[in-house]
Short mmCIF file of C-alpha atoms in Angstrom, two decimals:
data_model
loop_
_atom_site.label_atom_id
_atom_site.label_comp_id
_atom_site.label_asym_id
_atom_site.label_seq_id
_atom_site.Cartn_x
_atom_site.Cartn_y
_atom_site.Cartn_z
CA UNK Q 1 -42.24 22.10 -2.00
CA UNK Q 2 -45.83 22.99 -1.48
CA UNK Q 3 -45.83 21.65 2.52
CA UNK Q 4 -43.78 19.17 5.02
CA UNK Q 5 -44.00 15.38 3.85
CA UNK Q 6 -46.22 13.46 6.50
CA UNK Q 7 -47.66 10.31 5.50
CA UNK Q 8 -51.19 11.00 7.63
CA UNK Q 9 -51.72 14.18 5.56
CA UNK Q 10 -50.71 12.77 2.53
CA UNK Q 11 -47.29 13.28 0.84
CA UNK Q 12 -46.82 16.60 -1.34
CA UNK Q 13 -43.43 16.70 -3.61
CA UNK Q 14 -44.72 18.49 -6.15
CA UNK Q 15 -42.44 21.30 -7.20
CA UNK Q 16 -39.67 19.80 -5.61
CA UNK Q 17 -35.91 20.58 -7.63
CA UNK Q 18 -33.49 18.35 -6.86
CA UNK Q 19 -30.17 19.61 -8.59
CA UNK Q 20 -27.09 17.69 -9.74
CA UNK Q 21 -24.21 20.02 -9.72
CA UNK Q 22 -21.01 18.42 -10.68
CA UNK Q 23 -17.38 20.03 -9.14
CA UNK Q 24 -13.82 19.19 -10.30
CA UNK Q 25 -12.51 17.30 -7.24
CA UNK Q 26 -13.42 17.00 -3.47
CA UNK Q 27 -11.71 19.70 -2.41
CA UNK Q 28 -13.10 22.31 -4.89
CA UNK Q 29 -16.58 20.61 -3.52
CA UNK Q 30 -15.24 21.44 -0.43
CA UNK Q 31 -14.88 25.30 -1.35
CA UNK Q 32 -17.54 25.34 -3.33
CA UNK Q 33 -15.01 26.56 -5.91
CA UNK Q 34 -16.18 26.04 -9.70
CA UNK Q 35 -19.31 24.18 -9.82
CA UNK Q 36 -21.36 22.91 -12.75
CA UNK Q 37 -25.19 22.49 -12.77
CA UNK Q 38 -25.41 19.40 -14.82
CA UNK Q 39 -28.90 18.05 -14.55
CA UNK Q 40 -32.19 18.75 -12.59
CA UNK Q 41 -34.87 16.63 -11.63
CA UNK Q 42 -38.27 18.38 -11.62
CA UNK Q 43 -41.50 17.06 -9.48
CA UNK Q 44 -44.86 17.95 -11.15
CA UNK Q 45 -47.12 16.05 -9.83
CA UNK Q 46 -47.24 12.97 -7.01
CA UNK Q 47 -50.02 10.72 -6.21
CA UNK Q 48 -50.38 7.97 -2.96
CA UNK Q 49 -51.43 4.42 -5.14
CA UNK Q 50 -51.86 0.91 -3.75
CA UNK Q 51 -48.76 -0.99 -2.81
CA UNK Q 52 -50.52 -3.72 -4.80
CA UNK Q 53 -50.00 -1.77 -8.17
CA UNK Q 54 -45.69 -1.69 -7.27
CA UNK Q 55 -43.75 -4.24 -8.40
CA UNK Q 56 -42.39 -6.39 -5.90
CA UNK Q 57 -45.43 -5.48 -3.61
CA UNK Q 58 -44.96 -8.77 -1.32
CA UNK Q 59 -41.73 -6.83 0.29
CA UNK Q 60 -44.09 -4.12 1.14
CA UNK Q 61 -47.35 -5.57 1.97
CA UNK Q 62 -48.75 -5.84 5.56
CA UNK Q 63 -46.48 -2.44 6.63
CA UNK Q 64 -49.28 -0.05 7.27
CA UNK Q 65 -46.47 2.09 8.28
CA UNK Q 66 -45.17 2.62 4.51
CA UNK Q 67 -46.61 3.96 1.55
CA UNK Q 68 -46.42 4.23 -1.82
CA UNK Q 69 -46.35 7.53 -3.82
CA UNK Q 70 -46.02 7.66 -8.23
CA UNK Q 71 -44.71 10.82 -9.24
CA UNK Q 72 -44.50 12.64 -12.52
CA UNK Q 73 -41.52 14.79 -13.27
CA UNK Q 74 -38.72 16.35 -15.96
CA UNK Q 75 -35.33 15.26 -16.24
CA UNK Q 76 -32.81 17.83 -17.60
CA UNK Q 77 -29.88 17.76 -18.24
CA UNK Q 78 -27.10 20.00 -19.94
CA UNK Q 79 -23.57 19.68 -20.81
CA UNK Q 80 -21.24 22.38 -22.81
CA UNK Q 81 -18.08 20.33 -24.17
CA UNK Q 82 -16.53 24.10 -23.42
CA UNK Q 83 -16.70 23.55 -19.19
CA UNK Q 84 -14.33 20.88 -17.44
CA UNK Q 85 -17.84 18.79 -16.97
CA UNK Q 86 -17.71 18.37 -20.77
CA UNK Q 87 -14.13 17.91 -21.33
CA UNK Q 88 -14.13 15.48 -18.35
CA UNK Q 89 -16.79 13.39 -19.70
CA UNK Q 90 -15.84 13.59 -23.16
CA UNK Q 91 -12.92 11.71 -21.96
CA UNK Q 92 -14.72 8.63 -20.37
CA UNK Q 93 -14.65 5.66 -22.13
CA UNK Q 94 -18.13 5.23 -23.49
CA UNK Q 95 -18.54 8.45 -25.28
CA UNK Q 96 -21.53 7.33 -27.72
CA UNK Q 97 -24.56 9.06 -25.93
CA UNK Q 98 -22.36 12.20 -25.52
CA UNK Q 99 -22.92 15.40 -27.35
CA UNK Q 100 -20.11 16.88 -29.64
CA UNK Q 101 -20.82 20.72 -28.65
CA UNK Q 102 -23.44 21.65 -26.55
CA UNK Q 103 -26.41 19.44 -25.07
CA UNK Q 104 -29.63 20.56 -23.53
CA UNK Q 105 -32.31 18.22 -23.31
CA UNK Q 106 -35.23 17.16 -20.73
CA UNK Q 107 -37.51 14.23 -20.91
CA UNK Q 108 -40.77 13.40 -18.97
CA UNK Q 109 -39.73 10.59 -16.16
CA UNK Q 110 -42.33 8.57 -13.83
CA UNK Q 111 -40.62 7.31 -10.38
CA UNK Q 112 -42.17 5.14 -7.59
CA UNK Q 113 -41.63 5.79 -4.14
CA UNK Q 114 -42.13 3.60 -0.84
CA UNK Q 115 -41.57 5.70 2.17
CA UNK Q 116 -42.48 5.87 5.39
CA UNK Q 117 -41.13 5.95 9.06
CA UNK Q 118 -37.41 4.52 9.71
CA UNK Q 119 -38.38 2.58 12.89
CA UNK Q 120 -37.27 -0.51 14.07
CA UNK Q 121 -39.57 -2.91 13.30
CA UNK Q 122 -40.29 -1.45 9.75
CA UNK Q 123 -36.64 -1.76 8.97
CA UNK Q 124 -36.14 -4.94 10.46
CA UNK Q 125 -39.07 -6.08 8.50
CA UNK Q 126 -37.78 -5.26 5.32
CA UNK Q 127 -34.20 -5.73 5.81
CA UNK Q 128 -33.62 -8.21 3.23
CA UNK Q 129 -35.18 -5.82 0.73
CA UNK Q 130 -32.99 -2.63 1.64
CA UNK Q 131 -29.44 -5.32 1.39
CA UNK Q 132 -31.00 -4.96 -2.28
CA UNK Q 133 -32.05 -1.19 -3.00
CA UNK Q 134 -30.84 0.48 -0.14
CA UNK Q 135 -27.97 2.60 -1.33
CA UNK Q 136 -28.12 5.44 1.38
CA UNK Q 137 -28.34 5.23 5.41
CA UNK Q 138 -31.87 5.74 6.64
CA UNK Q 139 -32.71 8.54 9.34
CA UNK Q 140 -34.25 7.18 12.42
CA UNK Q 141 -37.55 8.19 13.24
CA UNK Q 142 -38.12 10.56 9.82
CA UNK Q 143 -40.09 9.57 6.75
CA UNK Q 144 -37.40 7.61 4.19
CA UNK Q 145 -37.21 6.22 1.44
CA UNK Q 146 -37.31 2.35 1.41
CA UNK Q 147 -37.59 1.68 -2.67
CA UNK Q 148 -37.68 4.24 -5.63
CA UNK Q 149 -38.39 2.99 -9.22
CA UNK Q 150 -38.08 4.57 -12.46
CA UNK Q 151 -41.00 2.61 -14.64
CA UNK Q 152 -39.49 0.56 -17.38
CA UNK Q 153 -40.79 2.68 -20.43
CA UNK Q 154 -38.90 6.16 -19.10
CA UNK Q 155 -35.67 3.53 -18.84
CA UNK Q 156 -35.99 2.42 -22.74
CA UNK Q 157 -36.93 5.89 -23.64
CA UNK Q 158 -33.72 7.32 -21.96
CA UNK Q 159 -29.47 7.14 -23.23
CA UNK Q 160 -27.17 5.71 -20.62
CA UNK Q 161 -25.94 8.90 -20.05
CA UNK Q 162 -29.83 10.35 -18.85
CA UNK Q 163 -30.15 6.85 -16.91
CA UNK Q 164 -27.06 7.47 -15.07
CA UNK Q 165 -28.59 11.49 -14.26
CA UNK Q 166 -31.83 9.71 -13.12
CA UNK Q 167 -30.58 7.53 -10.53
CA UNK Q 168 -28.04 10.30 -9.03
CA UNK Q 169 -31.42 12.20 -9.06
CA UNK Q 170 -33.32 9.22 -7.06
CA UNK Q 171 -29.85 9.32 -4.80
CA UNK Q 172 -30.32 12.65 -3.68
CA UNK Q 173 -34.29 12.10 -3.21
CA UNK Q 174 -33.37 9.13 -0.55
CA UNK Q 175 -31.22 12.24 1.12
CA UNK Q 176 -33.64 14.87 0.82
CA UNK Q 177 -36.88 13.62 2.22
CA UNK Q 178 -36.16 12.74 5.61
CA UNK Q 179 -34.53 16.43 5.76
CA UNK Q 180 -37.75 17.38 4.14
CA UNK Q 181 -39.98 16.20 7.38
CA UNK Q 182 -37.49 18.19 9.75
CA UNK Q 183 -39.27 21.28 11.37
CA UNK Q 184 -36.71 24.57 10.96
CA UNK Q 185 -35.89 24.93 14.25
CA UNK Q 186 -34.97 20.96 14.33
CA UNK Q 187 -32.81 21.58 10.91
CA UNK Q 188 -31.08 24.37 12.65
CA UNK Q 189 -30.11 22.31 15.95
CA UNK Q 190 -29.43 19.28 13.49
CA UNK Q 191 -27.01 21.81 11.53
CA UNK Q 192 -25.33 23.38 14.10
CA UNK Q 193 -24.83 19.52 15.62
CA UNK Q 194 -23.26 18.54 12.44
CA UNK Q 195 -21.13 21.46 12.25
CA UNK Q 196 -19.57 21.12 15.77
CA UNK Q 197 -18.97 16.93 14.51
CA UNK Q 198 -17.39 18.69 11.42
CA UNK Q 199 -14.74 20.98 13.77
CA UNK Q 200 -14.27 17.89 16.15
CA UNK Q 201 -13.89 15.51 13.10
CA UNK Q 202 -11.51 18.31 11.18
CA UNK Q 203 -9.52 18.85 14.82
CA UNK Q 204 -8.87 14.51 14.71
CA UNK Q 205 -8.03 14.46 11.35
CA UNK Q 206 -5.42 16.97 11.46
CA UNK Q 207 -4.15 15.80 14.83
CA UNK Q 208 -4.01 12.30 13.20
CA UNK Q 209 -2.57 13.50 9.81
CA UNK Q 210 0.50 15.03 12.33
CA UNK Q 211 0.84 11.84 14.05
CA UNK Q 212 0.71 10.19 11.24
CA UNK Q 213 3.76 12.54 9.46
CA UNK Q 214 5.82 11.78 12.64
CA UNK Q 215 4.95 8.37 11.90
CA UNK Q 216 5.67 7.77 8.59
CA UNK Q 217 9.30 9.76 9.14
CA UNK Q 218 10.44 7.39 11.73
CA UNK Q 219 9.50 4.45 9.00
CA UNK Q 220 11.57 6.12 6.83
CA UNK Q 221 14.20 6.77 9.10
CA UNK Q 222 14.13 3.17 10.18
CA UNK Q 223 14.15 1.89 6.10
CA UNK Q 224 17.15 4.06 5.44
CA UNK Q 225 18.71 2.77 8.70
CA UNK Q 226 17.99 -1.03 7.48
CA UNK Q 227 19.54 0.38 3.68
CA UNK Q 228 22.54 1.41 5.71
CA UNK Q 229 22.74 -1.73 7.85
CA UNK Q 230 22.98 -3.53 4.79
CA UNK Q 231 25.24 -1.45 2.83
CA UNK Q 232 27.50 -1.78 5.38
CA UNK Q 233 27.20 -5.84 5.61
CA UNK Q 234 27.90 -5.99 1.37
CA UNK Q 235 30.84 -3.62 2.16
CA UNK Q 236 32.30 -5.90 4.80
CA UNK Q 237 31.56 -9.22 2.87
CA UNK Q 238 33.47 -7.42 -0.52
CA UNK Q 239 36.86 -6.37 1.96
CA UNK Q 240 36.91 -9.61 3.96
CA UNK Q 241 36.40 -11.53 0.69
CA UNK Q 242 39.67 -9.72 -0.67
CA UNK Q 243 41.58 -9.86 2.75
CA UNK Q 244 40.69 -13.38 2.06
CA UNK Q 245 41.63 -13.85 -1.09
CA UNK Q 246 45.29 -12.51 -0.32
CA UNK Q 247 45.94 -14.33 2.22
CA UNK Q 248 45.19 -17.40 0.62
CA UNK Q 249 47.37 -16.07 -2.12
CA UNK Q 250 50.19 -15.94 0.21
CA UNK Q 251 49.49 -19.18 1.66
CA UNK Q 252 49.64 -20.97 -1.67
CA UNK Q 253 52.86 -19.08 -2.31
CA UNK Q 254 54.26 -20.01 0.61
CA UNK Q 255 53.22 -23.64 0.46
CA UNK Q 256 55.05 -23.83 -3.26
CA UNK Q 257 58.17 -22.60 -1.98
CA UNK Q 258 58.04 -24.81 1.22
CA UNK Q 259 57.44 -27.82 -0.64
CA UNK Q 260 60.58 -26.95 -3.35
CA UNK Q 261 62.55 -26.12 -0.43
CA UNK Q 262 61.54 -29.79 0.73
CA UNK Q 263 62.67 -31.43 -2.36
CA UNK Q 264 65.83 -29.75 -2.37
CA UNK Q 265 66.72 -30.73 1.22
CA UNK Q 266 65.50 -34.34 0.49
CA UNK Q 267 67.82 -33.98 -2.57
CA UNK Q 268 71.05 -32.71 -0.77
CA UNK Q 269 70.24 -35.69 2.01
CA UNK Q 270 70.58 -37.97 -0.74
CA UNK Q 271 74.32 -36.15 -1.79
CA UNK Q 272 75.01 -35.98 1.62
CA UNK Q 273 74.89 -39.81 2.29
CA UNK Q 274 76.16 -40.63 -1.25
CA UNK Q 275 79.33 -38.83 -0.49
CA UNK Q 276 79.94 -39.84 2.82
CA UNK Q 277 79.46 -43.75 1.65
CA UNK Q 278 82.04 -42.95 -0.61
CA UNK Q 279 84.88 -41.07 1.25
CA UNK Q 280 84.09 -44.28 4.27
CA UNK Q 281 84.79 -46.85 1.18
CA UNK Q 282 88.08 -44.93 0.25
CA UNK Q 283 88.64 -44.57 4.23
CA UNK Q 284 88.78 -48.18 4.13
CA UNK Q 285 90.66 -48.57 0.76
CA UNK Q 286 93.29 -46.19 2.11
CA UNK Q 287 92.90 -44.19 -0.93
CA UNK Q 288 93.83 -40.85 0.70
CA UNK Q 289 93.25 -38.60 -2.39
CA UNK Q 290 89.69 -39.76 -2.80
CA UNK Q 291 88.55 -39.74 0.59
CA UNK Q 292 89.87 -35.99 0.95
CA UNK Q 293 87.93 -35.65 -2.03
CA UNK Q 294 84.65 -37.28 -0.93
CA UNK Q 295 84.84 -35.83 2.69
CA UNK Q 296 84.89 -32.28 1.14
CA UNK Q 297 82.46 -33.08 -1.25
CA UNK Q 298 79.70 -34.02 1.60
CA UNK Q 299 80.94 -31.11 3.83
CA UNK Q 300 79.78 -28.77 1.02
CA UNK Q 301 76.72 -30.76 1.11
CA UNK Q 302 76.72 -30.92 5.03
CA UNK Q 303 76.37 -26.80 4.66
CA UNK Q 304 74.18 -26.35 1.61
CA UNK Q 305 71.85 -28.73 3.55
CA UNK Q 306 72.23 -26.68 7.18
CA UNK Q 307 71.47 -23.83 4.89
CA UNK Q 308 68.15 -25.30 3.02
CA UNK Q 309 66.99 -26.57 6.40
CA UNK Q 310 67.34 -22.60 7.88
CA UNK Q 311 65.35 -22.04 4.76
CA UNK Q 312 63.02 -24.54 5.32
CA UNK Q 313 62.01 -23.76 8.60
CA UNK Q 314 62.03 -19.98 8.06
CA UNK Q 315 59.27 -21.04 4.95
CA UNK Q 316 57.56 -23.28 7.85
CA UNK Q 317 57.11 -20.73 9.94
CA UNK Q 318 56.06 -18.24 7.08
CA UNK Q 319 53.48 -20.71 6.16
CA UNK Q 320 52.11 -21.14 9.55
CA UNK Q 321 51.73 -17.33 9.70
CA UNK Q 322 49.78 -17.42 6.50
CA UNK Q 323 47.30 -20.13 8.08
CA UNK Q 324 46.76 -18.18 10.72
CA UNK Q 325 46.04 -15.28 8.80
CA UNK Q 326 43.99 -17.18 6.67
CA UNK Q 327 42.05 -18.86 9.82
CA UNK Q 328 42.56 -15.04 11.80
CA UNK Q 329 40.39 -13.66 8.68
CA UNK Q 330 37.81 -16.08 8.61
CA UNK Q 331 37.33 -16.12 12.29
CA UNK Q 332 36.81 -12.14 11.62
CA UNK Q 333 34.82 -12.55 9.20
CA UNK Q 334 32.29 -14.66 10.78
CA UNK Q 335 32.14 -12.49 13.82
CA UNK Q 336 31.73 -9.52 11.97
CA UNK Q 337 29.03 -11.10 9.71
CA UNK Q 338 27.06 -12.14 12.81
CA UNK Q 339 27.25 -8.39 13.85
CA UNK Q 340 26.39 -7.38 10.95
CA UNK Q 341 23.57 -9.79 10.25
CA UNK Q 342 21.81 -9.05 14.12
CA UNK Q 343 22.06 -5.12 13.24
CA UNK Q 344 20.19 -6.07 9.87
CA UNK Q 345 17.56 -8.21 11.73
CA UNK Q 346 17.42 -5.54 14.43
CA UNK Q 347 16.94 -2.82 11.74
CA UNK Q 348 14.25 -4.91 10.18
CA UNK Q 349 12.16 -5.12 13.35
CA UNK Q 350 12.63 -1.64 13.89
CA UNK Q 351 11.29 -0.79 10.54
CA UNK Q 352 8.28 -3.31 10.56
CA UNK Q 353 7.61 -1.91 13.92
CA UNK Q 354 7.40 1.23 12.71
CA UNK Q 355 5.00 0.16 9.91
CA UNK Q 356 2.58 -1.44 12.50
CA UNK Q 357 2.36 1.39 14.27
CA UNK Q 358 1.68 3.61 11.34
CA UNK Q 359 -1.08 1.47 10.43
CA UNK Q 360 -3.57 2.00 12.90
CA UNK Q 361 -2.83 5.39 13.29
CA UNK Q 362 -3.53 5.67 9.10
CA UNK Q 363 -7.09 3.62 9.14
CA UNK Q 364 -7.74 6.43 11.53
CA UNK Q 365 -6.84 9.34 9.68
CA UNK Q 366 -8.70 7.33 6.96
CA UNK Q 367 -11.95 6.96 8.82
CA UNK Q 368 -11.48 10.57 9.99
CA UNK Q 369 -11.70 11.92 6.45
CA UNK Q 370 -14.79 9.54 5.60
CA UNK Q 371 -16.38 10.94 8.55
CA UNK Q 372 -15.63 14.46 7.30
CA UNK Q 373 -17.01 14.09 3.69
CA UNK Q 374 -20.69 12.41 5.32
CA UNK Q 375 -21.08 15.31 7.66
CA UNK Q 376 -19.82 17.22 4.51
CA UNK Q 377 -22.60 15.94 2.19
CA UNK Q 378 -24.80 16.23 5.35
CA UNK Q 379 -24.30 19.60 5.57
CA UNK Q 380 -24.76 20.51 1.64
CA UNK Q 381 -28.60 18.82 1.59
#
């Protein structure tokens, strides 16, 4: 660059060489471990021209504070399908303007320029414009670019791929300039400023990344303790169902042989009376033989019945036990399903707890490490 950009002494660019250089991943950028020069944009000559002659000139007009410069460069660019820049683009999904083996090409390129001071009533006079074109912040109080334009012939005369190179090019421009009007001993401070944000921001990011691991274990913790909670509630509702299942086994065992045992005794009632109307009508026949006979006959039943009714109330009381068990295992059950159910809940709010807290703590690590990549990119321009 032949001298300082100032817009009173005219705006000089010419010989600037704005390089695209192209790394693997953020963190090789971040070493500086690999990288690729991919394409260049060369300024050879820059002119000041009325704001008039730019399209678009009624977003501009009536700001004596900008001005518009048309400059006259060379766009190069070269790719080698042998470097990971090649493979990596040979694998995008619009390969048609990409070369086969090795590319090296550069094309003539006219770009318009408005710049001038960031203040406040310049931006807030062109606000709506710079929702539009604005893609970068602007610097306060330094010469910036408000607009660049690549003319529409260079556009037509260009492949997507160069198009894409140009406007990464006009990118970086937006970046450069208002570095470009810093005096060296401003740079410096501005450097050193940035790099003690980069320790503080790299010192919060790792502190946050820690809190955040803590974090994110006691989430897990709390999920496998909500996994466990309702393992255990399954396991409980499996064994009760059996326990369950027994017992009204038994119980419909029970009732079978209590209800046979009630037919019998109503059975041996009706001998019992049949044979004691009988040895009372020889009683009163005087038929000795016969009523010996007959009294026997419902003395055998007499005992056979004492004996069912033992039976029966033994199978009474065997069947009551089995209701109880039956009621005894449902009563259980429910309790230990309402335990079971308000350790589940309680493991649940644990572990969405646990997620809300990890939350803020991981927008924070997030911002931290957006932080760190602008001061980053601050620091390579």
């Amino acid at each position: 660059v032949e001298q300082k950009p100032t817009l009173e002494n005219g705006l000089s660019l010419v010989g600037l060489d704005v390089q695209l250089v192209w790394y693997q991943s953020q963190e090789a950028r971040n070493r500086d471990e690999a990288p690729e020069l991919i394409s260049s944009l060369q300024i050879d000559a820059c002119e000041k021209v009325c704001v008039s002659d730019v399209l678009g000139a009624d977003c501009w007009e009536g700001l004596p504070e900008l001005a518009v410069y048309r400059c006259q460069g060379r766009l190069a660019q070269c790719i080698d399908v042998r470097t990971r820049y090649g493979a990596w683009l040979r694998m995008q999904e619009s390969p048609q303007s990409y070369p086969d083996d090795l590319l090296y090409d550069e094309v003539p390129i006219n770009v318009t320029l408005v710049l001038g001071q960031a203040t406040k009533p310049v931006i807030r006079a062109v606000q709506p414009r710079l929702l539009i074109v604005q893609p970068t912040l602007l610097v306060p109080q330094r010469i910036n670019v408000f607009d660049a334009a690549i003319s529409d012939e260079t556009i037509d005369a260009l492949t997507d791929l160069q198009v894409d190179r140009a406007f990464e090019c006009l990118t970086a421009l937006r970046i450069l300039i208002p570095r470009l009007s810093m005096d060296a001993k401003a740079e410096g401070a501005a450097r050193l400023g940035l790099e003690r944000k980069l320790r503080a921001v790299e010192a919060e990011e790792l502190a946050t990344a820690e809190e955040l691991r803590q974090l994110s274990a006691q989430t897990v913790a709390a999920w496998q303790a909500l996994q466990a909670c309702r393992e255990r509630l399954q396991a409980n509702e499996n064994a009760v169902a059996s326990e369950k299942a027994l017992a009204e086994a038994r119980l419909k065992e029970d009732s079978r042989c209590l209800l046979k045992a009630r037919q019998e005794q109503s059975r041996l009632q009706g001998v019992l009376r049949a044979a004691e109307q009988r040895a009372l009508q020889a009683h009163r026949d005087k038929i000795s033989s016969d009523t010996n006979r007959h009294r026997s006959a419902a003395e055998t039943a007499q005992q056979t019945l004492t004996r069912i009714r033992s039976e029966l109330a033994t199978l009474e009381r065997a069947v009551a036990r089995s209701e109880r068990l039956v009621c005894q295992a449902g009563v259980q059950y429910r309790a230990a399903q309402a335990a079971l159910h308000a350790a589940v809940s309680d493991a649940e709010k644990a572990f969405h707890a646990a997620l809300r807290a990890e939350e803020p703590v991981s927008k924070k690590f997030e911002f931290a490490f957006l932080r760190r990549e602008e001061i980053l990119a601050d620091l390579d321009t």
